[in-house]
């Protein structure tokens, strides 16, 4: 068994630890050291509850615990489901010093975090991410929120957790498609700021997919190191944090355009990273060979690299124009200056964008 790793997200008095290791869900003290009061609410969903909820509740015997079990899926990441959490908390007289524990993937983490940010203007919360995507990305950095019919993640808050507990053993029950979706975000870190990690991934992507414990633990740790560094530098995304959105402007358009849940977030991001790479080549930053390396590793990770046939360029552009990175209505995209180095958001001429949307064929 690989030993537990502890990283830190450095945000002054809001700093917090990320614990990474196999079997952490059974370590009571790791969790309870971050709980300040008697009242704890666990938010999870119908898929994760039968797998891991009891294990977590066993750790919380000394507390007054409520559970909120939501339906499973991106399409339920809405205000009305966050409101269910509020109603439950109010009905059970939860007070300002309660702690919310989000046990699940990115959907539960984003909703639980947002509920914690809003309930009585903010209660403590702890992230227990259970998907690879959540362990390497969504549980770290304090972005919380929900979707709106007119745009993904359009309603939300920056709100940091007290701790992130990533138990790699829970990934055993995750299906291969979800694992691949998480690998898309892992590859993203290599592309935007860590060429050494990208090269390591090129050598190890199959082992990652086979859930080799050591390889998985290293990939999660290195991803979190990258994410924590970016977040510590720019918590509220005034600048550099935007690089974490590589592929996301295109990807969010796919998610919204095809209907939330049709493409997994990581799948849409994989396609989006190919499109961002193609655009970067058209802008003169990347070579065709670089683009080929990106497409190749994503394919090896069993991720899609081709945009959906039925999302035409006009609709893409319409969807991309509601992205949060946009300023004064212009579409802004993260490109790659070279492999391992992302640009800040750049205003893209409509013509260049159209060329990528029309011309990228994922060869
Ligand atoms: N806040 C951020 O910074 C941030 C970053 C990236 C993504 N996100 C958001 O995260 C969401 C995607 O997260 P996700 O990919 O984790 O999806 P998800 O939360 O929908 O989880 C994927 C599926 O796996 C199931 N599942 C979770 N853990 C499991 C386990 N251990 N075993 C078996 N099944 C399990 C879930 O029930 C779900 O069906 C999107 O809404 C995205 O916008 C947020
Ligand atoms: Zn993402």
XYZ file of C-alpha atoms and ligand atoms in Angstrom:
408
model
C 0.000 0.000 0.000
C 1.322 3.467 -0.897
C 1.750 5.758 2.137
C -0.663 8.678 2.625
C 0.391 11.974 1.071
C -0.563 15.326 2.507
C -0.490 18.448 0.354
C -1.526 21.955 1.267
C -3.507 24.573 -0.579
C -1.867 27.800 0.567
C -4.509 30.479 0.992
C -3.491 32.253 4.186
C -6.022 31.664 6.951
C -8.165 29.673 4.532
C -5.401 27.168 3.780
C -6.374 23.517 3.920
C -4.905 20.051 3.504
C -5.482 17.518 0.748
C -4.983 13.968 1.993
C -4.375 11.326 -0.671
C -4.127 7.602 0.039
C -5.762 4.205 -0.045
C -8.256 3.447 2.744
C -8.571 6.989 4.117
C -12.346 6.676 4.492
C -11.695 4.376 7.458
C -9.437 6.886 9.225
C -11.792 8.554 11.694
C -9.410 11.135 13.046
C -8.503 12.451 9.603
C -12.117 13.495 9.218
C -13.087 14.506 12.736
C -10.103 16.807 13.255
C -11.813 19.140 10.761
C -15.258 19.106 12.372
C -15.910 21.859 14.918
C -19.409 21.087 16.119
C -21.874 18.279 16.799
C -24.011 18.735 13.700
C -22.852 17.100 10.481
C -24.760 16.741 7.242
C -23.529 14.289 4.628
C -24.574 15.049 1.047
C -24.261 12.216 -1.437
C -26.242 10.523 -4.202
C -28.193 7.311 -4.773
C -25.261 5.541 -6.445
C -22.592 6.357 -3.890
C -24.775 5.949 -0.789
C -25.038 2.124 -0.930
C -21.288 1.873 -1.598
C -19.716 4.249 0.920
C -22.227 6.115 3.068
C -22.331 3.595 5.909
C -18.545 3.452 6.022
C -18.525 7.204 6.512
C -21.356 7.206 9.057
C -19.417 4.620 11.094
C -16.739 7.281 11.539
C -19.285 9.830 12.766
C -20.827 7.966 15.707
C -20.168 10.841 18.097
C -22.055 13.412 16.011
C -25.630 14.350 15.195
C -25.673 13.315 11.556
C -28.200 13.958 8.832
C -27.874 12.644 5.306
C -29.195 14.088 2.071
C -29.211 11.577 -0.784
C -29.751 13.286 -4.124
C -30.490 11.731 -7.522
C -27.437 10.879 -9.609
C -26.434 12.938 -12.617
C -25.237 16.208 -14.071
C -28.798 17.104 -14.968
C -29.655 17.292 -11.286
C -26.888 19.810 -10.604
C -29.452 22.551 -10.232
C -30.612 25.169 -7.761
C -33.712 23.147 -6.955
C -31.553 20.280 -5.681
C -29.411 22.621 -3.629
C -32.637 23.913 -2.165
C -33.460 20.381 -0.999
C -30.272 20.513 1.061
C -31.319 23.867 2.582
C -34.771 22.523 3.421
C -33.288 19.490 5.118
C -30.891 21.622 7.141
C -33.641 24.004 8.230
C -36.060 21.224 9.100
C -33.392 19.701 11.332
C -32.419 23.045 12.879
C -28.853 22.993 11.651
C -26.949 25.989 12.898
C -24.166 28.200 11.636
C -21.368 26.039 13.065
C -22.508 22.788 11.390
C -20.301 20.929 8.907
C -21.352 19.679 5.488
C -19.512 16.651 4.104
C -19.769 16.162 0.344
C -19.300 12.475 -0.480
C -19.250 11.969 -4.220
C -17.982 13.080 -7.580
C -17.786 16.590 -8.952
C -21.541 17.008 -9.151
C -22.048 16.340 -5.442
C -18.914 18.319 -4.530
C -20.022 21.364 -6.514
C -23.575 21.270 -5.143
C -22.567 20.457 -1.578
C -19.958 23.198 -1.614
C -22.438 25.718 -2.947
C -25.009 24.721 -0.331
C -22.320 25.149 2.360
C -21.375 28.566 0.949
C -24.970 29.800 1.102
C -26.522 28.157 4.157
C -26.692 30.853 6.811
C -24.047 32.656 4.721
C -21.521 29.879 5.077
C -20.881 26.705 7.069
C -17.805 24.478 7.155
C -17.470 21.809 4.539
C -15.276 18.833 3.784
C -14.797 17.277 0.386
C -14.585 13.498 0.102
C -14.210 13.128 -3.665
C -15.032 9.674 -5.024
C -14.273 9.987 -8.750
C -10.859 10.460 -10.292
C -12.059 13.730 -11.784
C -13.144 15.011 -8.393
C -9.928 13.839 -6.705
C -7.668 15.591 -9.199
C -9.740 18.644 -9.948
C -13.176 19.610 -8.715
C -12.669 19.024 -4.975
C -9.652 21.328 -4.857
C -9.798 25.082 -5.285
C -13.172 26.162 -3.969
C -15.234 26.553 -7.106
C -18.764 25.531 -6.239
C -22.062 25.913 -8.012
C -24.805 24.591 -10.243
C -25.879 24.656 -13.872
C -28.584 26.802 -15.413
C -30.548 25.753 -18.488
C -28.796 28.590 -20.327
C -25.256 27.762 -19.282
C -23.096 25.367 -17.304
C -21.825 26.368 -13.845
C -23.371 29.812 -14.266
C -24.605 30.082 -10.668
C -22.015 29.616 -7.957
C -19.499 30.876 -5.431
C -15.842 30.585 -4.555
C -15.873 28.751 -1.247
C -12.968 26.738 0.103
C -13.383 23.499 2.067
C -11.770 22.722 5.440
C -10.102 19.650 3.972
C -10.106 17.293 1.002
C -9.897 13.579 1.734
C -9.133 11.569 -1.404
C -9.366 7.836 -0.718
C -7.967 6.171 -3.823
C -9.520 2.806 -2.854
C -13.005 4.095 -3.719
C -11.945 4.356 -7.356
C -12.191 0.532 -7.538
C -15.940 0.796 -8.076
C -15.730 3.553 -10.680
C -16.416 2.381 -14.221
C -13.766 2.656 -16.926
C -15.548 5.422 -18.792
C -15.612 7.634 -15.680
C -11.983 6.827 -14.965
C -11.034 7.959 -18.469
C -13.005 11.171 -17.996
C -10.833 11.898 -14.958
C -7.675 11.126 -16.911
C -8.629 13.937 -19.325
C -8.174 16.488 -16.514
C -4.939 14.768 -15.425
C -3.551 15.157 -18.948
C -4.690 18.784 -18.876
C -2.238 19.592 -16.056
C 0.614 18.222 -18.120
C -0.403 20.308 -21.097
C -0.923 23.613 -19.315
C 2.074 23.746 -16.961
C 3.974 20.499 -16.440
C 5.702 19.029 -19.483
C 7.592 16.512 -17.346
C 4.289 15.161 -16.077
C 2.945 15.057 -19.642
C 5.926 12.946 -20.720
C 5.431 10.676 -17.696
C 1.775 10.277 -18.674
C 2.763 9.380 -22.221
C 4.774 6.528 -20.713
C 2.158 5.478 -18.139
C -1.324 6.156 -19.448
C -2.223 2.472 -19.869
C -1.083 1.691 -16.317
C -3.204 4.556 -15.114
C -6.158 3.033 -16.847
C -5.386 -0.360 -15.335
C -5.582 1.400 -11.936
C -2.036 0.483 -10.978
C -2.062 1.747 -7.388
C 1.316 3.484 -7.484
C 0.713 5.097 -10.851
C -2.730 6.287 -9.808
C -1.458 7.700 -6.515
C 1.333 9.580 -8.272
C -0.992 10.981 -10.957
C -3.476 12.217 -8.344
C -0.751 13.776 -6.227
C 0.953 15.505 -9.146
C -2.380 16.785 -10.441
C -3.274 18.194 -7.027
C 0.177 19.790 -6.698
C -0.461 21.580 -9.984
C -3.999 22.576 -9.138
C -3.067 23.779 -5.639
C -0.219 25.897 -7.036
C -2.474 27.630 -9.544
C -5.237 28.200 -6.995
C -2.791 29.570 -4.408
C -1.549 32.053 -6.980
C -4.963 33.197 -8.175
C -7.867 32.020 -6.039
C -10.594 34.111 -7.700
C -9.429 33.644 -11.278
C -8.292 37.172 -11.937
C -5.561 35.806 -14.195
C -3.523 32.610 -14.254
C -6.251 30.334 -12.841
C -8.012 30.577 -16.194
C -5.441 28.166 -17.675
C -7.248 25.365 -15.839
C -9.964 25.918 -18.417
C -7.938 24.555 -21.316
C -10.426 22.820 -23.606
C -13.349 23.885 -21.446
C -14.803 26.656 -23.626
C -15.240 24.120 -26.409
C -16.108 21.353 -23.941
C -18.818 23.280 -22.123
C -20.423 24.051 -25.476
C -20.528 20.311 -26.195
C -21.980 19.535 -22.767
C -24.679 22.188 -23.001
C -25.365 21.690 -26.712
C -25.774 17.926 -26.505
C -27.738 18.065 -23.243
C -26.013 17.706 -19.868
C -25.034 14.106 -19.227
C -24.793 12.975 -22.853
C -21.034 13.559 -22.843
C -19.181 13.206 -19.563
C -17.442 16.435 -18.543
C -14.001 14.890 -19.011
C -14.980 13.547 -22.434
C -16.169 16.946 -23.587
C -12.952 18.463 -22.226
C -10.872 15.884 -24.126
C -12.499 16.907 -27.406
C -12.181 20.553 -26.389
C -8.450 20.153 -25.716
C -8.014 18.750 -29.238
C -9.870 21.756 -30.634
C -7.801 24.133 -28.494
C -4.667 22.377 -29.782
C -5.860 22.727 -33.365
C -6.529 26.420 -32.782
C -3.083 26.791 -31.200
C -1.566 25.300 -34.354
C -3.538 27.694 -36.539
C -2.264 30.557 -34.375
C 1.285 29.389 -35.050
C 2.044 28.104 -31.529
C 1.982 24.317 -31.896
C 3.302 22.049 -34.643
C 1.184 19.365 -36.261
C 3.341 16.866 -34.402
C 2.486 18.466 -31.047
C -1.202 18.290 -31.892
C -0.699 14.640 -32.846
C 0.849 13.881 -29.445
C -2.151 15.386 -27.684
C -4.679 13.487 -29.785
C -2.677 10.298 -29.380
C -2.497 10.310 -25.585
C -6.204 11.139 -25.298
C -7.058 8.275 -27.629
C -4.868 5.935 -25.598
C -6.811 7.053 -22.522
C -9.954 5.879 -24.393
C -11.298 9.398 -24.661
C -13.193 10.841 -27.616
C -11.217 13.279 -29.762
C -13.837 14.146 -32.383
C -16.585 16.728 -31.872
C -20.169 15.519 -32.224
C -21.412 15.592 -35.839
C -24.648 17.279 -35.012
C -23.271 20.374 -33.309
C -22.793 22.832 -36.133
C -20.432 25.789 -36.077
C -23.106 28.458 -35.607
C -24.568 26.645 -32.597
C -21.082 26.067 -31.162
C -20.343 29.771 -31.379
C -23.655 30.650 -29.824
C -22.914 28.308 -26.924
C -19.311 29.451 -26.535
C -20.437 33.032 -26.280
C -21.984 32.411 -22.836
C -18.660 31.267 -21.337
C -17.566 32.981 -18.100
C -14.135 33.854 -19.522
C -15.726 36.108 -22.123
C -15.332 39.839 -21.714
C -17.617 42.365 -23.407
C -19.116 39.639 -25.562
C -15.864 38.526 -27.266
C -15.102 34.797 -27.171
C -11.956 34.019 -25.185
C -10.123 30.721 -25.265
C -7.074 29.228 -23.531
C -4.520 28.140 -26.111
C -1.166 26.374 -25.788
C 1.965 28.408 -26.421
C 3.801 25.104 -26.489
C 3.332 21.697 -24.890
C 3.452 22.277 -21.132
C 2.605 25.972 -21.299
C -0.844 27.517 -21.671
C -1.668 31.077 -22.669
C -3.922 33.320 -20.632
C -7.376 33.703 -22.227
C -7.008 35.196 -25.681
C -9.641 36.934 -27.749
C -10.141 34.782 -30.786
C -11.089 36.213 -34.145
C -14.310 34.649 -35.267
C -12.688 33.524 -38.529
C -9.936 31.554 -36.723
C -12.482 29.964 -34.426
C -14.665 28.986 -37.352
C -11.689 27.397 -39.083
C -11.088 25.169 -36.078
C -14.762 24.356 -35.628
C -15.170 23.558 -39.324
C -11.775 22.084 -39.961
C -10.661 20.033 -36.977
C -11.184 16.428 -37.890
C -9.269 14.687 -35.106
C -6.993 12.859 -37.520
N -15.484 22.813 -9.054
C -14.555 22.614 -9.962
O -13.467 23.196 -9.918
C -14.812 21.613 -11.029
C -13.746 21.154 -11.828
C -14.005 20.165 -12.751
C -15.289 19.648 -12.887
N -16.280 20.130 -12.116
C -17.642 19.588 -12.222
O -17.601 18.222 -11.816
C -18.673 17.539 -12.444
C -18.170 16.231 -12.992
O -17.682 15.451 -11.933
P -17.527 13.865 -12.051
O -16.850 13.562 -13.317
O -16.951 13.422 -10.778
O -19.030 13.374 -12.264
P -20.164 12.841 -11.256
O -20.117 13.543 -9.979
O -21.429 12.871 -12.033
O -19.738 11.332 -11.021
C -19.695 10.448 -12.102
C -20.527 9.170 -11.854
O -19.804 8.298 -11.039
C -20.583 7.909 -9.921
N -19.640 7.670 -8.848
C -18.991 8.589 -8.117
N -18.082 7.991 -7.333
C -18.166 6.666 -7.570
C -17.475 5.542 -7.073
N -16.466 5.659 -6.214
N -17.828 4.317 -7.523
C -18.824 4.192 -8.433
N -19.490 5.221 -8.964
C -19.164 6.446 -8.523
C -21.522 9.054 -9.723
O -22.655 8.680 -8.992
C -21.831 9.418 -11.159
O -22.800 8.545 -11.688
C -19.216 18.467 -13.497
O -20.432 18.996 -13.041
C -18.179 19.556 -13.597
O -18.707 20.802 -13.988
C -16.072 21.083 -11.195
Zn -12.992 20.376 -15.967
